[in-house]
PDB file of C-alpha atoms in Angstrom:
ATOM      1  CA  MET A   1     -19.995  -0.877  23.719  1.00 51.00           C
ATOM      2  CA  LYS A   2     -18.520  -3.579  21.477  1.00 52.00           C
ATOM      3  CA  GLU A   3     -20.410  -6.249  23.396  1.00 55.00           C
ATOM      4  CA  TYR A   4     -23.699  -4.362  22.991  1.00 50.00           C
ATOM      5  CA  TYR A   5     -22.990  -3.863  19.297  1.00 51.00           C
ATOM      6  CA  GLU A   6     -22.372  -7.568  18.798  1.00 53.00           C
ATOM      7  CA  ALA A   7     -25.488  -8.432  20.809  1.00 52.00           C
ATOM      8  CA  PHE A   8     -27.538  -6.088  18.606  1.00 51.00           C
ATOM      9  CA  TRP A   9     -26.330  -7.832  15.447  1.00 49.00           C
ATOM     10  CA  GLY A  10     -27.010 -11.169  17.096  1.00 54.00           C
ATOM     11  CA  LEU A  11     -30.643 -10.198  17.580  1.00 49.00           C
ATOM     12  CA  ILE A  12     -30.974  -8.929  14.021  1.00 49.00           C
ATOM     13  CA  PHE A  13     -29.198 -11.962  12.532  1.00 52.00           C
ATOM     14  CA  PRO A  14     -29.613 -14.950  14.853  1.00 57.00           C
ATOM     15  CA  SER A  15     -27.725 -18.140  14.005  1.00 57.00           C
ATOM     16  CA  ASN A  16     -29.142 -20.207  11.132  1.00 59.00           C
ATOM     17  CA  CYS A  17     -31.944 -17.787  10.240  1.00 71.00           C
ATOM     18  CA  SER A  18     -30.651 -17.482   6.666  1.00 84.00           C
ATOM     19  CA  CYS A  19     -27.468 -18.183   4.760  1.00 89.00           C
ATOM     20  CA  ILE A  20     -24.762 -15.669   5.674  1.00 90.00           C
ATOM     21  CA  ILE A  21     -23.403 -15.808   2.118  1.00 89.00           C
ATOM     22  CA  CYS A  22     -26.397 -15.677  -0.234  1.00 87.00           C
ATOM     23  CA  LYS A  23     -28.830 -14.345   2.426  1.00 84.00           C
ATOM     24  CA  GLU A  24     -31.614 -16.237   0.655  1.00 82.00           C
ATOM     25  CA  ASN A  25     -31.733 -19.888   1.668  1.00 73.00           C
ATOM     26  CA  THR A  26     -33.251 -20.238   5.130  1.00 72.00           C
ATOM     27  CA  LYS A  27     -32.192 -23.885   5.387  1.00 78.00           C
ATOM     28  CA  THR A  28     -28.616 -23.584   6.582  1.00 75.00           C
ATOM     29  CA  VAL A  29     -26.557 -26.663   7.306  1.00 75.00           C
ATOM     30  CA  GLN A  30     -23.595 -25.438   9.363  1.00 84.00           C
ATOM     31  CA  TYR A  31     -21.975 -22.114  10.252  1.00 88.00           C
ATOM     32  CA  GLY A  32     -25.042 -20.357   8.898  1.00 88.00           C
ATOM     33  CA  ILE A  33     -24.210 -21.443   5.328  1.00 89.00           C
ATOM     34  CA  CYS A  34     -26.580 -23.267   2.989  1.00 88.00           C
ATOM     35  CA  VAL A  35     -25.645 -26.388   0.990  1.00 85.00           C
ATOM     36  CA  ASN A  36     -25.421 -24.515  -2.311  1.00 85.00           C
ATOM     37  CA  CYS A  37     -22.927 -21.989  -0.966  1.00 86.00           C
ATOM     38  CA  ILE A  38     -20.833 -24.647   0.761  1.00 83.00           C
ATOM     39  CA  GLU A  39     -20.486 -26.498  -2.555  1.00 82.00           C
ATOM     40  CA  LYS A  40     -19.517 -23.333  -4.434  1.00 82.00           C
ATOM     41  CA  ASN A  41     -16.633 -22.326  -2.165  1.00 79.00           C
ATOM     42  CA  SER A  42     -13.235 -23.944  -1.928  1.00 75.00           C
ATOM     43  CA  PHE A  43     -12.358 -25.272   1.514  1.00 74.00           C
ATOM     44  CA  ILE A  44      -8.656 -25.838   2.055  1.00 75.00           C
ATOM     45  CA  LYS A  45      -7.896 -29.161   3.729  1.00 68.00           C
ATOM     46  CA  LYS A  46      -4.173 -28.872   4.400  1.00 70.00           C
ATOM     47  CA  GLY A  47      -1.955 -26.171   5.855  1.00 72.00           C
ATOM     48  CA  ARG A  48       1.134 -24.907   4.065  1.00 71.00           C
ATOM     49  CA  TRP A  49       4.665 -24.284   5.286  1.00 67.00           C
ATOM     50  CA  LEU A  50       6.086 -20.786   5.304  1.00 63.00           C
ATOM     51  CA  GLN A  51       9.855 -20.455   5.314  1.00 56.00           C
ATOM     52  CA  THR A  52      11.355 -17.209   4.136  1.00 48.00           C
ATOM     53  CA  ALA A  53      14.625 -15.307   4.149  1.00 41.00           C
ATOM     54  CA  ALA A  54      13.286 -13.280   7.070  1.00 44.00           C
ATOM     55  CA  PHE A  55      14.073 -16.213   9.353  1.00 53.00           C
ATOM     56  CA  GLU A  56      17.847 -16.524   8.954  1.00 53.00           C
ATOM     57  CA  GLU A  57      17.959 -18.858  11.929  1.00 64.00           C
ATOM     58  CA  GLY A  58      15.969 -21.394   9.889  1.00 67.00           C
ATOM     59  CA  TYR A  59      12.713 -21.203  11.850  1.00 73.00           C
ATOM     60  CA  SER A  60       9.766 -22.590   9.901  1.00 76.00           C
ATOM     61  CA  CYS A  61       6.162 -21.776  10.616  1.00 82.00           C
ATOM     62  CA  ARG A  62       3.145 -23.615   9.304  1.00 85.00           C
ATOM     63  CA  ILE A  63       0.297 -21.586   7.830  1.00 88.00           C
ATOM     64  CA  PHE A  64      -3.241 -22.942   7.955  1.00 91.00           C
ATOM     65  CA  SER A  65      -6.312 -21.476   6.312  1.00 90.00           C
ATOM     66  CA  VAL A  66      -9.897 -22.623   6.008  1.00 91.00           C
ATOM     67  CA  VAL A  67     -10.917 -21.209   2.611  1.00 90.00           C
ATOM     68  CA  GLU A  68      -9.489 -19.511  -0.445  1.00 88.00           C
ATOM     69  CA  TYR A  69      -9.893 -15.755  -0.666  1.00 88.00           C
ATOM     70  CA  GLN A  70     -12.084 -15.546  -3.744  1.00 86.00           C
ATOM     71  CA  GLY A  71     -15.664 -15.093  -4.916  1.00 85.00           C
ATOM     72  CA  GLN A  72     -18.274 -15.017  -2.182  1.00 88.00           C
ATOM     73  CA  ILE A  73     -15.629 -15.425   0.524  1.00 90.00           C
ATOM     74  CA  ARG A  74     -14.089 -12.084  -0.481  1.00 90.00           C
ATOM     75  CA  LYS A  75     -17.484 -10.435  -0.179  1.00 91.00           C
ATOM     76  CA  LEU A  76     -18.114 -12.118   3.168  1.00 92.00           C
ATOM     77  CA  ILE A  77     -14.885 -10.749   4.647  1.00 93.00           C
ATOM     78  CA  TYR A  78     -15.561  -7.350   3.096  1.00 93.00           C
ATOM     79  CA  ARG A  79     -18.938  -7.223   4.841  1.00 93.00           C
ATOM     80  CA  LEU A  80     -17.321  -8.104   8.151  1.00 93.00           C
ATOM     81  CA  LYS A  81     -14.520  -5.541   7.879  1.00 91.00           C
ATOM     82  CA  TYR A  82     -16.082  -2.612   6.053  1.00 91.00           C
ATOM     83  CA  LYS A  83     -19.839  -2.993   6.504  1.00 90.00           C
ATOM     84  CA  GLN A  84     -19.538  -3.645  10.264  1.00 87.00           C
ATOM     85  CA  GLU A  85     -21.503  -6.895  10.019  1.00 91.00           C
ATOM     86  CA  THR A  86     -19.684  -8.197  13.077  1.00 92.00           C
ATOM     87  CA  TYR A  87     -22.179 -11.028  13.604  1.00 90.00           C
ATOM     88  CA  LEU A  88     -20.373 -12.812  10.757  1.00 93.00           C
ATOM     89  CA  ALA A  89     -17.345 -13.295  13.021  1.00 94.00           C
ATOM     90  CA  ARG A  90     -19.442 -15.644  15.160  1.00 93.00           C
ATOM     91  CA  GLU A  91     -19.897 -18.180  12.354  1.00 93.00           C
ATOM     92  CA  LEU A  92     -16.433 -17.724  10.860  1.00 95.00           C
ATOM     93  CA  GLY A  93     -14.929 -18.185  14.317  1.00 96.00           C
ATOM     94  CA  LYS A  94     -16.853 -21.439  14.807  1.00 94.00           C
ATOM     95  CA  MET A  95     -15.623 -22.645  11.430  1.00 93.00           C
ATOM     96  CA  MET A  96     -12.028 -21.799  12.325  1.00 95.00           C
ATOM     97  CA  GLY A  97     -12.394 -23.461  15.724  1.00 96.00           C
ATOM     98  CA  ASP A  98     -13.601 -26.704  14.179  1.00 94.00           C
ATOM     99  CA  PHE A  99     -10.767 -26.535  11.654  1.00 93.00           C
ATOM    100  CA  ILE A 100      -8.191 -26.097  14.429  1.00 95.00           C
ATOM    101  CA  GLU A 101      -9.570 -29.110  16.265  1.00 95.00           C
ATOM    102  CA  ARG A 102      -9.629 -31.269  13.122  1.00 92.00           C
ATOM    103  CA  GLU A 103      -6.005 -30.390  12.418  1.00 91.00           C
ATOM    104  CA  GLY A 104      -5.051 -31.131  16.031  1.00 93.00           C
ATOM    105  CA  LEU A 105      -3.445 -27.716  16.531  1.00 94.00           C
ATOM    106  CA  ALA A 106      -2.710 -27.500  20.250  1.00 95.00           C
ATOM    107  CA  ALA A 107      -1.721 -24.181  21.822  1.00 97.00           C
ATOM    108  CA  ASP A 108      -1.621 -22.376  25.149  1.00 98.00           C
ATOM    109  CA  PHE A 109      -3.012 -19.130  23.759  1.00 96.00           C
ATOM    110  CA  ILE A 110      -4.530 -17.560  20.662  1.00 98.00           C
ATOM    111  CA  VAL A 111      -3.017 -14.194  19.713  1.00 97.00           C
ATOM    112  CA  PRO A 112      -4.850 -12.071  17.099  1.00 97.00           C
ATOM    113  CA  VAL A 113      -2.874  -9.997  14.605  1.00 95.00           C
ATOM    114  CA  PRO A 114      -3.389  -6.409  15.802  1.00 94.00           C
ATOM    115  CA  LEU A 115      -4.515  -3.319  13.950  1.00 92.00           C
ATOM    116  CA  HIS A 116      -2.931   0.057  14.595  1.00 90.00           C
ATOM    117  CA  LYS A 117      -4.977   1.880  17.227  1.00 90.00           C
ATOM    118  CA  SER A 118      -5.981   4.625  14.770  1.00 89.00           C
ATOM    119  CA  ARG A 119      -7.283   2.087  12.244  1.00 87.00           C
ATOM    120  CA  GLU A 120      -9.097   0.122  14.934  1.00 90.00           C
ATOM    121  CA  LYS A 121     -10.698   3.329  16.221  1.00 89.00           C
ATOM    122  CA  GLU A 122     -11.797   4.206  12.696  1.00 88.00           C
ATOM    123  CA  ARG A 123     -13.263   0.747  12.068  1.00 89.00           C
ATOM    124  CA  GLY A 124     -14.611   0.296  15.587  1.00 90.00           C
ATOM    125  CA  PHE A 125     -13.129  -3.169  16.089  1.00 93.00           C
ATOM    126  CA  ASN A 126     -10.327  -5.501  15.062  1.00 95.00           C
ATOM    127  CA  GLN A 127     -11.745  -8.345  12.987  1.00 95.00           C
ATOM    128  CA  ALA A 128      -8.926 -10.690  14.050  1.00 96.00           C
ATOM    129  CA  THR A 129      -9.772 -10.097  17.706  1.00 96.00           C
ATOM    130  CA  LEU A 130     -13.444 -10.829  17.072  1.00 96.00           C
ATOM    131  CA  LEU A 131     -12.528 -14.067  15.322  1.00 97.00           C
ATOM    132  CA  ALA A 132     -10.147 -15.006  18.148  1.00 97.00           C
ATOM    133  CA  LYS A 133     -12.926 -14.443  20.665  1.00 96.00           C
ATOM    134  CA  TYR A 134     -15.308 -16.833  18.927  1.00 96.00           C
ATOM    135  CA  VAL A 135     -12.596 -19.394  18.208  1.00 98.00           C
ATOM    136  CA  SER A 136     -11.742 -19.315  21.903  1.00 97.00           C
ATOM    137  CA  GLU A 137     -15.378 -19.824  22.866  1.00 96.00           C
ATOM    138  CA  SER A 138     -15.635 -22.693  20.395  1.00 96.00           C
ATOM    139  CA  ILE A 139     -12.586 -24.744  21.405  1.00 97.00           C
ATOM    140  CA  GLY A 140     -11.642 -23.450  24.849  1.00 97.00           C
ATOM    141  CA  ILE A 141      -8.165 -22.100  24.086  1.00 97.00           C
ATOM    142  CA  PRO A 142      -7.878 -18.672  25.749  1.00 97.00           C
ATOM    143  CA  TYR A 143      -7.006 -15.652  23.632  1.00 97.00           C
ATOM    144  CA  LYS A 144      -4.797 -12.721  24.600  1.00 94.00           C
ATOM    145  CA  ASP A 145      -5.903  -9.417  23.143  1.00 91.00           C
ATOM    146  CA  ARG A 146      -3.493  -6.450  23.077  1.00 89.00           C
ATOM    147  CA  CYS A 147      -0.555  -8.611  24.011  1.00 93.00           C
ATOM    148  CA  LEU A 148       0.886  -8.224  20.527  1.00 95.00           C
ATOM    149  CA  VAL A 149       0.483  -4.578  19.497  1.00 94.00           C
ATOM    150  CA  ARG A 150       1.040  -2.631  16.292  1.00 92.00           C
ATOM    151  CA  ASN A 151       3.070   0.514  16.989  1.00 90.00           C
ATOM    152  CA  LYS A 152       3.428   1.706  13.414  1.00 79.00           C
ATOM    153  CA  LYS A 153       0.673   2.578  10.979  1.00 76.00           C
ATOM    154  CA  THR A 154       1.874   0.797   7.862  1.00 71.00           C
ATOM    155  CA  SER A 155       1.167   1.677   4.247  1.00 63.00           C
ATOM    156  CA  VAL A 156      -1.133  -0.384   2.043  1.00 64.00           C
ATOM    157  CA  MET A 157       1.140  -2.993   0.472  1.00 60.00           C
ATOM    158  CA  HIS A 158      -0.548  -3.994  -2.785  1.00 59.00           C
ATOM    159  CA  GLN A 159       1.848  -1.900  -4.922  1.00 63.00           C
ATOM    160  CA  LEU A 160       5.016  -2.623  -2.942  1.00 67.00           C
ATOM    161  CA  SER A 161       7.715  -5.126  -3.839  1.00 68.00           C
ATOM    162  CA  LYS A 162       8.525  -8.032  -1.540  1.00 68.00           C
ATOM    163  CA  SER A 163      11.489  -6.179   0.011  1.00 71.00           C
ATOM    164  CA  GLN A 164       9.453  -2.978   0.366  1.00 74.00           C
ATOM    165  CA  ARG A 165       6.710  -4.903   2.169  1.00 74.00           C
ATOM    166  CA  ARG A 166       9.185  -6.236   4.702  1.00 72.00           C
ATOM    167  CA  GLN A 167      10.633  -2.757   5.196  1.00 74.00           C
ATOM    168  CA  ASN A 168       7.114  -1.382   5.588  1.00 74.00           C
ATOM    169  CA  VAL A 169       6.398  -3.606   8.607  1.00 78.00           C
ATOM    170  CA  LEU A 170       9.897  -3.459  10.095  1.00 77.00           C
ATOM    171  CA  GLY A 171       9.540  -2.516  13.755  1.00 82.00           C
ATOM    172  CA  ALA A 172       5.762  -2.273  13.402  1.00 84.00           C
ATOM    173  CA  PHE A 173       4.976  -4.717  16.225  1.00 92.00           C
ATOM    174  CA  SER A 174       5.930  -5.206  19.855  1.00 94.00           C
ATOM    175  CA  VAL A 175       4.852  -7.436  22.716  1.00 95.00           C
ATOM    176  CA  GLU A 176       3.375  -6.043  25.893  1.00 92.00           C
ATOM    177  CA  ARG A 177       3.448  -8.240  29.004  1.00 89.00           C
ATOM    178  CA  PRO A 178       6.067 -10.587  27.449  1.00 91.00           C
ATOM    179  CA  ALA A 179       6.269 -12.620  30.656  1.00 93.00           C
ATOM    180  CA  GLU A 180       2.847 -14.049  29.791  1.00 92.00           C
ATOM    181  CA  LEU A 181       4.156 -15.533  26.525  1.00 93.00           C
ATOM    182  CA  ILE A 182       7.607 -16.825  27.419  1.00 95.00           C
ATOM    183  CA  GLY A 183       7.821 -20.533  26.657  1.00 96.00           C
ATOM    184  CA  GLN A 184       4.232 -20.683  25.405  1.00 96.00           C
ATOM    185  CA  ASP A 185       2.881 -22.338  22.262  1.00 97.00           C
ATOM    186  CA  ILE A 186       0.558 -19.955  20.459  1.00 96.00           C
ATOM    187  CA  ILE A 187      -1.764 -19.738  17.489  1.00 97.00           C
ATOM    188  CA  LEU A 188      -1.354 -16.453  15.628  1.00 97.00           C
ATOM    189  CA  LEU A 189      -4.758 -15.708  14.119  1.00 97.00           C
ATOM    190  CA  ASP A 190      -5.877 -13.414  11.315  1.00 96.00           C
ATOM    191  CA  ASP A 191      -8.721 -13.070   8.839  1.00 95.00           C
ATOM    192  CA  ILE A 192      -6.657 -13.170   5.625  1.00 91.00           C
ATOM    193  CA  PHE A 193      -3.171 -14.398   4.778  1.00 89.00           C
ATOM    194  CA  THR A 194      -1.922 -12.463   1.763  1.00 80.00           C
ATOM    195  CA  THR A 195       1.685 -11.456   1.114  1.00 75.00           C
ATOM    196  CA  GLY A 196       3.093 -12.892   4.331  1.00 81.00           C
ATOM    197  CA  ALA A 197       5.005  -9.706   5.253  1.00 83.00           C
ATOM    198  CA  THR A 198       2.780  -8.848   8.214  1.00 87.00           C
ATOM    199  CA  ILE A 199       2.780 -12.418   9.492  1.00 88.00           C
ATOM    200  CA  GLU A 200       6.584 -12.606   9.189  1.00 86.00           C
ATOM    201  CA  ALA A 201       6.948  -9.429  11.254  1.00 89.00           C
ATOM    202  CA  CYS A 202       4.543 -10.744  13.903  1.00 92.00           C
ATOM    203  CA  ILE A 203       6.340 -14.096  14.090  1.00 91.00           C
ATOM    204  CA  ARG A 204       9.734 -12.464  14.493  1.00 89.00           C
ATOM    205  CA  THR A 205       8.430 -10.183  17.246  1.00 93.00           C
ATOM    206  CA  LEU A 206       6.840 -13.075  19.122  1.00 94.00           C
ATOM    207  CA  LEU A 207       9.945 -15.258  18.837  1.00 92.00           C
ATOM    208  CA  GLU A 208      12.113 -12.431  20.169  1.00 91.00           C
ATOM    209  CA  ALA A 209       9.720 -12.164  23.124  1.00 94.00           C
ATOM    210  CA  GLY A 210      10.378 -15.802  24.011  1.00 94.00           C
ATOM    211  CA  VAL A 211       7.414 -17.653  22.503  1.00 94.00           C
ATOM    212  CA  ALA A 212       8.212 -21.375  22.149  1.00 93.00           C
ATOM    213  CA  SER A 213       6.274 -22.143  18.950  1.00 92.00           C
ATOM    214  CA  ILE A 214       3.860 -20.462  16.574  1.00 93.00           C
ATOM    215  CA  LYS A 215       1.207 -21.784  14.224  1.00 93.00           C
ATOM    216  CA  VAL A 216      -0.634 -19.346  11.972  1.00 94.00           C
ATOM    217  CA  VAL A 217      -4.338 -19.779  11.270  1.00 95.00           C
ATOM    218  CA  ALA A 218      -6.125 -17.458   8.856  1.00 94.00           C
ATOM    219  CA  PHE A 219      -9.714 -17.761   7.780  1.00 94.00           C
ATOM    220  CA  ALA A 220      -8.791 -17.214   4.123  1.00 92.00           C
ATOM    221  CA  ARG A 221      -5.685 -17.114   1.989  1.00 88.00           C
ATOM    222  CA  GLY A 222      -4.851 -15.681  -1.391  1.00 78.00           C
ATOM    223  CA  LYS A 223      -4.027 -17.869  -4.360  1.00 63.00           C
ATOM    224  CA  ILE A 224      -0.424 -18.950  -4.723  1.00 50.00           C
ATOM    225  CA  GLU A 225       1.719 -17.387  -7.416  1.00 45.00           C
ATOM    226  CA  LYS A 226       5.093 -18.752  -8.438  1.00 38.00           C
ATOM    227  CA  SER A 227       8.008 -16.339  -8.234  1.00 35.00           C
ATOM    228  CA  ILE A 228      11.667 -16.600  -9.224  1.00 27.00           C
ATOM    229  CA  GLY A 229      12.644 -17.117  -5.606  1.00 33.00           C
ATOM    230  CA  GLY A 230      10.177 -19.941  -5.079  1.00 38.00           C
ATOM    231  CA  GLU A 231       6.665 -19.899  -3.736  1.00 39.00           C
ATOM    232  CA  ASP A 232       5.174 -16.482  -3.152  1.00 42.00           C
ATOM    233  CA  TRP A 233       1.667 -15.324  -2.276  1.00 39.00           C
ATOM    234  CA  LYS A 234      -0.701 -13.309  -4.400  1.00 41.00           C
ATOM    235  CA  ASP A 235      -1.375  -9.928  -2.831  1.00 38.00           C
ATOM    236  CA  SER A 236      -4.915  -9.013  -1.900  1.00 37.00           C
ATOM    237  CA  ASP A 237      -4.182  -6.492   0.856  1.00 37.00           C
ATOM    238  CA  ASN A 238      -6.119  -3.818  -0.998  1.00 38.00           C
ATOM    239  CA  ASP A 239      -9.365  -5.725  -0.525  1.00 37.00           C
ATOM    240  CA  GLU A 240     -11.378  -2.581   0.159  1.00 35.00           C
ATOM    241  CA  LEU A 241     -10.550  -1.180  -3.268  1.00 30.00           C
ATOM    242  CA  SER A 242     -10.865  -4.480  -5.117  1.00 34.00           C
ATOM    243  CA  MET A 243     -14.154  -5.276  -3.445  1.00 31.00           C
ATOM    244  CA  TYR A 244     -15.449  -1.811  -4.259  1.00 26.00           C
ATOM    245  CA  ASN A 245     -14.766  -2.547  -7.903  1.00 28.00           C
ATOM    246  CA  GLU A 246     -16.497  -5.918  -7.686  1.00 29.00           C
ATOM    247  CA  LEU A 247     -19.680  -4.901  -5.884  1.00 27.00           C
TER     248      LEU A 247
END
């Protein structure tokens, strides 16, 4: 059914028929985005390092993202996740694929950050899996869906402290079919990088399963805020509420 749903949206919104952001300009340049909208949005050119107290063994993981999570980008992701405009994943996935190739990020597999099965059933899809599918089609790196699974339905984290966020996702993930990942280099893929708590939990789970190396690629990331302990990340996990207030 998901394939039919995506095909339906593809017929309604074929590539390059109009700008996926403003929906007005029919002259799109790339990824279904017009020149005006490309110039208005901030494209991140370099990845950032993530090293936190969660990795006592000193493992560092590099975080890459294509755009900042603000303005029209926030609305774009909101439409994908909460308005079921799944055709948007096609263009965002192409953009992420090109970014991965430009950065020279080699990997054996792409692994999407999972949703809890109840949340995925409610939404009808996992946006990270959709993005992984189109990234895979774009650059030829296979993706493994439902290899990393979320066993625990976590609370919304926008009002939690840093330690509470980590506790919230403790034991939330596990790896099925670990033999497929042992010794492999993977790209962990998500739509938004926010507080880092979910990504930390995923990384730890994958490392314990025997993955050789992990690079994280998110389509968007929140703005950086300075904290007493060093560099922290501005929370935007409650994007449904914040977007509701903006629209």
